[in-house]
C-alpha atoms as one frame of an Amber mdcrd trajectory, in Angstrom:
protein
 -41.690  13.196  44.269 -38.398  11.390  43.361 -39.885   9.543  40.288 -41.290
  12.883  38.799 -38.103  14.337  39.279 -36.280  11.496  37.396 -38.766  11.526
  34.778 -38.441  14.756  33.952 -34.686  14.414  33.825 -35.191  11.922  31.482
 -37.483  13.590  29.313 -35.280  16.270  28.534 -32.049  14.158  28.424 -32.297
  13.681  24.633 -32.339  17.413  24.118 -29.581  17.778  26.628 -27.422  15.303
  24.377 -28.502  17.139  21.059 -27.101  20.322  22.909 -23.825  18.921  23.911
 -23.414  17.507  20.497 -24.133  20.568  19.018 -22.031  22.603  21.300 -19.051
  19.975  20.805 -19.515  20.470  16.930 -19.377  24.551  17.090 -16.071  23.992
  19.199 -14.520  21.662  16.824 -15.499  24.008  13.883 -14.635  27.419  15.601
 -11.726  26.470  17.846  -8.987  25.102  16.085  -7.538  27.774  14.181  -8.743
  26.337  10.954 -11.341  28.525   9.966  -9.683  30.319   7.061  -8.942  26.976
   5.299 -11.884  26.318   2.808 -13.788  22.842   2.636 -17.116  20.926   2.642
 -19.298  22.724   5.018 -20.034  19.789   7.457 -16.237  18.793   7.359 -15.749
  21.671   9.697 -17.935  20.276  12.423 -17.169  16.650  12.489 -14.880  14.000
  11.211 -17.950  12.046  10.202 -17.877  13.737   6.796 -14.647  12.333   6.043
 -15.718   8.888   7.367 -18.761   8.889   5.160 -16.572   9.797   1.875 -14.091
   7.085   2.680 -16.792   4.600   3.750 -18.256   5.033   0.016 -14.944   3.969
  -1.691 -13.800   6.703  -3.789 -12.077   9.311  -1.485  -9.178  10.048  -3.926
 -11.787  11.479  -6.324 -13.329  13.595  -3.467  -9.973  14.952  -2.687  -8.781
  15.882  -6.674 -12.074  17.709  -6.941 -12.105  19.293  -3.558  -8.282  20.591
  -4.513  -9.407  21.588  -7.940 -12.599  23.676  -6.212 -10.444  25.315  -2.956
  -6.783  25.134  -3.805  -3.980  23.994  -2.229  -5.437  23.599   1.179  -8.607
  21.790   2.305 -10.196  21.358   5.683 -11.426  17.684   5.670 -11.997  17.518
   9.162 -12.184  19.670  12.213  -8.474  19.533  12.878  -7.542  17.811   9.274
  -6.225  19.261   6.249  -5.178  17.956   3.080  -2.413  19.557   1.041  -1.897
  19.417  -2.683   1.384  21.799  -2.769   4.195  19.136  -3.718   6.733  21.683
  -1.915   4.802  20.854   1.291   5.996  17.214   0.949   9.771  18.248   2.082
   8.061  20.318   4.993   5.585  17.609   6.101   7.715  14.501   5.436  11.463
  15.919   5.585  13.749  13.837   7.969  13.931  15.370  11.044  10.783  17.599
  10.284   8.907  16.797  13.860   6.111  15.632  11.956   4.562  12.169  13.698
   2.154   9.995  12.388  -1.599  10.366  13.251  -3.808   7.613  15.221  -4.914
   6.601  11.857  -1.913   4.080  11.797  -2.555   2.367  15.253  -5.920   1.178
  14.148  -4.033  -1.272  11.569  -2.034  -2.782  14.876  -2.860  -6.470  15.166
  -3.739  -7.902  18.567  -1.852 -10.683  19.935  -1.778 -11.931  23.547  -3.890
  -8.669  24.688  -1.245  -6.150  23.227  -1.563  -4.511  19.890   1.736  -5.337
  17.859   3.667  -2.268  16.601   5.418  -2.405  13.434   7.630   0.116  11.190
   4.479   0.771   9.272   1.741   1.284  11.954   3.934   2.797  15.139   3.463
   6.497  15.894   6.806   6.442  17.950   9.307   7.910  16.190  12.375   6.285
  18.677  10.943   3.166  18.386  10.555   3.262  14.258  14.164   4.487  14.132
  15.392   1.850  16.251  13.560  -0.960  14.665  14.376   0.554  10.991  18.047
   0.420  11.890  17.994  -3.329  13.017  16.471  -4.616   9.699  16.962  -2.116
   7.181  19.950  -3.775   5.822  17.425  -7.095   4.466  15.846  -4.519   2.464
  18.849  -2.960   0.682  18.792  -3.637  -3.145  22.185  -5.246  -2.903  20.640
  -7.789  -0.452  17.661  -7.967  -2.383  19.593  -9.406  -5.674  20.676 -12.203
  -3.477  16.615 -12.931  -2.999  16.473 -12.791  -6.955  16.418 -16.914  -7.610
  13.321 -16.883  -5.341  11.597 -14.474  -7.489  12.670 -16.217 -10.342  11.136
 -19.129  -8.692   7.735 -18.129  -8.403   7.816 -15.967 -11.685   8.286 -19.267
 -13.311   5.614 -21.232 -11.691   3.109 -18.100 -12.673   3.716 -18.413 -15.951
   3.592 -21.829 -16.184   0.550 -21.981 -14.591  -1.058 -19.042 -17.078   0.552
 -21.519 -19.923  -1.730 -24.465 -18.601  -5.045 -22.708 -17.464  -5.487 -19.980
 -19.824  -2.974 -19.665 -23.030  -4.507 -20.391 -26.420  -7.782 -21.666 -24.940
 -11.101 -20.429 -26.593 -14.267 -19.325 -25.127 -14.718 -18.475 -21.653 -12.015
 -21.099 -20.768  -9.442 -18.678 -22.140 -10.697 -15.783 -19.681  -7.894 -15.056
 -17.128  -8.907 -13.001 -14.073  -5.521 -11.059 -14.571  -5.954  -8.720 -11.661
  -6.692 -11.744  -9.330  -3.411 -13.763 -10.836  -1.387 -10.885 -10.424  -2.394
 -10.656  -6.671  -1.791 -14.427  -6.312   1.734 -13.858  -7.804   2.677 -10.764
  -5.559   1.309 -12.675  -2.423   3.697 -15.850  -3.293   6.781 -13.784  -4.066
   6.802 -11.915  -1.072   5.820 -15.145   1.094   9.066 -16.795  -0.475  11.201
 -13.791  -0.198  10.092 -13.722   3.752   9.580 -17.568   4.288  11.332 -19.282
   1.402   8.146 -20.794   0.835   5.022 -19.606  -1.314   1.562 -19.200   0.589
   0.188 -21.598  -2.226  -1.691 -19.115  -4.450  -0.144 -19.737  -7.836   0.339
 -23.442  -7.383  -3.366 -23.652  -6.343  -4.996 -20.900  -8.450  -7.190 -19.918
  -5.230  -7.038 -17.791  -2.312  -4.936 -19.810   0.133  -6.524 -20.075   3.822
  -8.466 -16.859   2.898  -5.671 -14.787   3.279  -6.554 -12.252   0.843  -9.907
 -12.077   1.874  -9.195 -11.606   5.353  -6.795  -8.832   4.390  -9.353  -7.190
   2.517 -11.911  -6.932   5.296  -9.195  -5.479   7.527  -8.220  -2.805   4.852
 -12.232  -1.986   4.463 -12.100  -1.693   8.316  -8.769   0.322   8.873  -9.734
   2.756   6.048 -12.995   3.785   7.342 -12.585   3.428  11.188  -9.273   5.387
  10.705 -11.028   8.607  10.032 -12.446   8.317  13.478  -9.805   6.332  15.300
 -11.274   6.174  18.753 -13.984   3.757  17.320 -11.337   1.371  16.855 -11.018
   1.300  21.007 -14.884   0.531  20.962 -14.739  -2.351  18.341 -11.570  -4.437
  18.243  -9.436  -2.879  20.561 -11.807  -2.707  23.670 -10.483  -3.416  27.266
 -13.076  -6.739  27.132 -11.295  -8.143  24.036  -7.916  -7.338  24.921  -8.175
  -8.974  28.594  -9.974 -11.983  26.480  -6.972 -12.083  24.058  -4.728 -11.645
  26.907  -6.034 -14.875  28.650  -6.066 -16.661  25.502 -10.072 -16.757  25.277
 -10.183 -15.055  22.163  -8.558 -15.848  19.130  -7.900 -13.029  16.493  -5.098
 -14.418  14.799  -5.137 -14.177  11.120  -4.567 -16.418   8.392  -1.399 -14.406
   7.754  -0.328 -14.653  11.086  -0.946 -18.228  11.340   1.074 -19.158   8.334
   4.344 -17.079   9.912   4.055 -18.403  13.093   3.886 -22.089  11.582   7.126
 -21.000   9.473   8.975 -19.626  12.603   8.334 -22.748  14.587   9.809 -24.767
  11.711  12.647 -22.462  11.413  13.343 -22.969  15.359  13.120 -26.439  15.120
  16.409 -28.389  14.926  15.080 -31.366  13.567  14.014 -29.191   9.989  17.264
 -26.828  10.170  18.941 -29.170   7.934  15.819 -28.870   5.322  16.011 -24.894
   5.664  17.164 -23.721   2.055  20.545 -21.910   1.734  19.213 -18.933   0.479
  18.967 -15.905   3.226  15.247 -14.912   3.493  13.602 -12.164   5.380  12.887
 -14.578   8.253  16.674 -15.542   8.684  17.326 -12.325   8.883  14.743 -11.176
  11.659  15.915 -14.433  13.744  19.284 -13.062  13.575  18.392  -9.500  14.719
  16.304 -11.398  17.398  19.698 -13.250  18.538  21.364  -9.962  18.377  19.039
  -8.081  20.773  16.099 -10.229  22.068  14.868  -7.703  24.744  13.931  -5.189
  21.390  13.526  -8.051  18.745  11.610 -10.388  20.533   9.617 -13.252  19.147
   6.722 -11.591  19.232   8.255  -8.684  17.016   9.847 -11.167  14.759   6.306
 -12.384  13.862   5.129  -9.044  13.074   7.783  -8.163  11.244   6.799 -11.534
   9.016   3.270 -10.493   9.192   3.801  -6.837   8.030   6.113  -7.901   5.018
   2.779 -10.056   3.675   0.772  -7.197   4.650   2.371  -4.383   3.211   4.600
  -5.940   0.218   1.584  -7.954  -1.668  -1.546  -5.883  -1.802   0.622  -2.779
  -2.978   2.765  -4.442  -5.554  -0.482  -6.300  -7.379  -2.060  -2.949  -7.656
   1.371  -1.481  -9.412   1.257  -4.477 -11.789  -2.376  -4.305 -12.542  -1.800
  -0.565 -13.467   1.086  -1.418 -15.678  -0.650  -3.886 -17.765  -3.956  -1.996
 -17.743  -2.214   0.960 -18.933  -0.269  -0.771 -21.677  -3.364  -2.573 -22.907
  -5.699   0.529 -23.099  -2.662   2.187 -25.582  -1.584  -0.110 -28.013   1.278
   2.403 -29.098   2.896   2.342 -25.487   2.832  -1.298 -25.668   4.540  -1.807
 -28.989   7.411   0.785 -27.665   7.728  -1.262 -24.938   7.770  -4.677 -26.914
  10.333  -3.030 -29.477  12.728  -2.366 -26.338  12.492  -5.820 -24.791  12.920
  -7.478 -28.422  15.812  -5.075 -29.006  17.468  -6.923 -26.170  16.598 -10.375
 -26.804  18.355  -9.639 -30.447  21.342  -8.340 -28.333  21.564 -11.574 -26.874
  19.754 -11.182 -23.395  16.926 -13.204 -22.315  17.504 -16.963 -22.072  14.656
 -18.248 -24.307  14.802 -21.595 -22.310  13.899 -19.440 -19.165  10.665 -18.485
 -18.194  12.162 -14.996 -16.549  14.473 -12.329 -16.938  17.830 -10.880 -14.877
  17.744  -7.758 -12.987  20.847  -6.827 -14.862  19.185  -7.340 -18.047  16.281
  -4.918 -17.531  17.261  -2.548 -14.615  18.607   0.137 -16.860  15.879  -0.481
 -19.817  15.039   3.451 -20.184  11.006   2.822 -21.498  10.289  -0.039 -18.981
  11.439   2.236 -16.521   9.417   4.695 -17.869   6.484   2.904 -18.045   6.887
   1.577 -14.368   6.943   5.258 -13.130   4.173   6.319 -15.030   2.116   3.573
 -13.599   2.832   4.436 -10.142   1.936   8.046 -10.874  -1.176   7.426 -12.614
  -2.531   4.806 -10.002  -0.902   4.916  -6.837  -1.535   2.204  -4.374  -2.137
   4.568  -1.539  -5.421   6.486  -1.804  -5.808   8.227   1.206  -3.867  11.106
   2.672  -0.613  10.087   4.537  -1.343  11.739   7.791   1.157  13.600   9.806
   0.592  15.391  13.112   1.715  19.030  13.332   4.354  19.764  15.872   3.453
  21.970  19.182   4.686  25.237  17.844   2.812  24.873  14.678   3.801  25.604
  11.037   3.341  28.028   7.940   2.053  25.912   4.878   1.016  27.690   1.889
   1.113  30.747   3.310  -1.626  29.551   6.315  -0.532  28.785   9.940  -1.513
  25.694  11.187  -1.609  24.999  14.816   0.068  22.386  16.820  -1.904  19.042
  16.693  -3.520  19.642  13.427  -3.410  16.343  11.410  -2.068  17.398   7.943
  -1.011  15.210   4.835  -0.848  14.562   1.020  -2.158  12.443  -1.277  -0.101
  10.649  -3.838  -3.535  10.715  -5.885  -3.817  14.453  -5.675   0.122  15.285
  -5.706   0.541  13.337  -8.959  -1.823  15.342 -10.841   0.164  18.345 -10.245
  -0.055  20.369 -13.884   3.148  22.429 -12.496   5.243  19.137 -11.854   3.903
  16.718 -14.501   2.623  18.887 -17.533  -0.859  19.862 -18.671  -1.420  16.455
 -19.671  -0.797  15.054 -16.049  -4.152  13.153 -15.593  -3.254  10.745 -18.869
  -0.775   7.588 -18.989   2.232   8.843 -20.981   5.677   7.322 -19.975   7.458
   9.610 -22.561   7.540  12.481 -20.047   9.821  10.783 -18.070  12.539  10.243
 -21.161  11.593  14.035 -22.618  12.495  15.829 -19.448  15.568  17.698 -19.013
  17.680  16.607 -15.839  16.381  19.405 -13.385  12.925  18.468 -14.338  13.313
  15.047 -14.052  14.863  15.081 -10.658  12.086  17.222  -9.868   9.321  14.606
 -10.862  11.380  11.612  -9.445  11.287  13.791  -6.060   7.641  14.481  -6.122
   6.759  10.594  -6.678   4.831   9.932  -3.725   3.742   6.502  -4.332   5.934
   5.102  -1.452   5.980   7.985   0.632   8.832  10.182   1.374  11.366  10.819
   4.107  12.597   8.716   6.928   8.845   6.880   6.482   9.514   6.081   3.073
   8.054   2.647   2.616  11.001   0.325   3.727   9.898  -2.292   1.103   9.899
  -0.128  -2.101  13.433  -2.271  -3.482  10.929  -5.386  -3.269   8.350  -3.935
  -5.314  10.563  -2.449  -7.918  12.552  -5.741  -8.256   9.349  -7.666  -8.842
   7.874  -5.070 -11.586  11.172  -4.961 -13.280  11.586  -8.664 -13.666   7.823
 -10.121 -14.148   6.548  -7.510 -16.582   9.263  -8.517 -19.069   8.913 -11.808
 -18.196   4.988 -12.190 -19.125   5.343  -9.960 -22.222   8.028 -11.938 -23.646
   5.883 -15.321 -23.090   2.904 -13.966 -23.805   0.506 -11.416 -26.358  -2.304
 -10.083 -23.900  -5.483  -8.655 -24.889  -8.779  -7.542 -23.135 -11.395  -9.878
 -22.907 -13.750  -7.634 -23.003 -12.344  -4.292 -24.521 -15.951  -2.223 -24.074
 -15.496  -2.846 -20.327 -13.534  -0.763 -17.980 -12.172  -1.795 -14.460 -13.893
  -0.799 -11.322 -11.990   0.719  -8.431 -12.395   0.242  -4.372 -10.567   2.694
  -2.313  -9.853   0.837   0.926  -6.584   2.486   2.061  -5.222   0.773  -0.912
  -6.977   1.305  -4.437  -7.910  -2.016  -5.613  -8.816  -2.632  -9.112 -11.151
  -5.354 -10.134 -12.830  -6.810 -13.383  -9.411  -6.865 -15.038  -9.769  -9.772
 -17.250  -7.651 -10.778 -20.215  -6.833 -13.389 -22.748  -3.233 -14.743 -23.391
  -1.699 -16.324 -26.617   1.873 -17.880 -26.190   4.362 -16.006 -28.431   6.079
 -17.749 -31.114   9.689 -18.384 -29.821   9.159 -15.465 -27.408   9.154 -12.843
 -30.408
């Protein structure tokens, strides 16, 4: 009797599961207050739609296409809405707007000692973020970073030397440089030098040192997809068993970046090596000062998290921006010629030490065409390729004439915002630096305010100035030392969107410039 009842129940179990899932999907679709917002049919029922879109690795194109079809608001999940109206940036990301980061961000927290480590970037706690930012923000001010300029110059000198020795003026395949890869090597080593006064070894060795890049790419592939259904992270990497094993030292999930950081911190804390520490005050020294002032909040564990976040957030994104700058210039020789004319004019006026392989910030920071090229590359190819998700406050909000209930996930994508014809003109889809020089003061202010490459509001990327310092210095340095051309002009690069939109297949040939002119 009991066996027959159990058998009957089990035989109906699949249908019960299907019914429960169907009811859940219907509830998600019709009980969220978002029915009036258009979007793909499946997206209203399940987050599986956006999971699959990101898994296919070109979600930025899907978002652009959807907004072209549906307008300013697109429903991309049962409780998720993408917004294309630039005016919404001030509503969603403005200071004290009350929108907190969504559960997408904690997926990016690494685990140490059985606990996920919060950082400025991945924390959803606004009070924690504000306190931590106050403790370390001075280290990221441009006035502070200019003291780091010799560290940037050191890596730039090594980078130019390696390009000269390995690729410049070489015939055949020996002269083909995977420029995209080498720009990433450069960006990693600069942030390593700024953080630890020690390069990670990419430029000097010409390899992915300690598989750091490979590890980071794996993590980005994971968080970009799993972050669309964040509770999956509690099953895969942050389940109770893995956290318990990590807490008791039975599971080592330490990334190569974390291992490098811990080694540098141990060296810095060692009195034996105190006399060998460079006089330059790098990020690590400033984080340790913050630790000394308030060790209960800036613990040694948090110092490690801050240094790891520097490498994670400050390397890949800058490399992506540098690739975009050079790629677009090579695709449009007239733009390259205009920039070279500006740089050579500076040289004729006595700037740029011809014996050095780098330029000074003061020599380039106000060059108008260089600035326009950098801004336009950031606009055309922003590093971040997903919506920057926020959670609507409990009372709800009206955006683009539509009320969004509290708890709705809402956000803007830089790839969508930067293609606004209202802000950037009817040719917003093309690379044209001149738009930044032709605009009147009112329009220029508007374009700048909606340049969303580094986010907006209190959560604007704290490393923004680092990225600008690198770009303004290394772009002229490379162009004054080399003439570049595509190794295969007939080939386009390929893009891989795993949270950051990385480019692949960007190969060039380099020729030394005669007397840099």
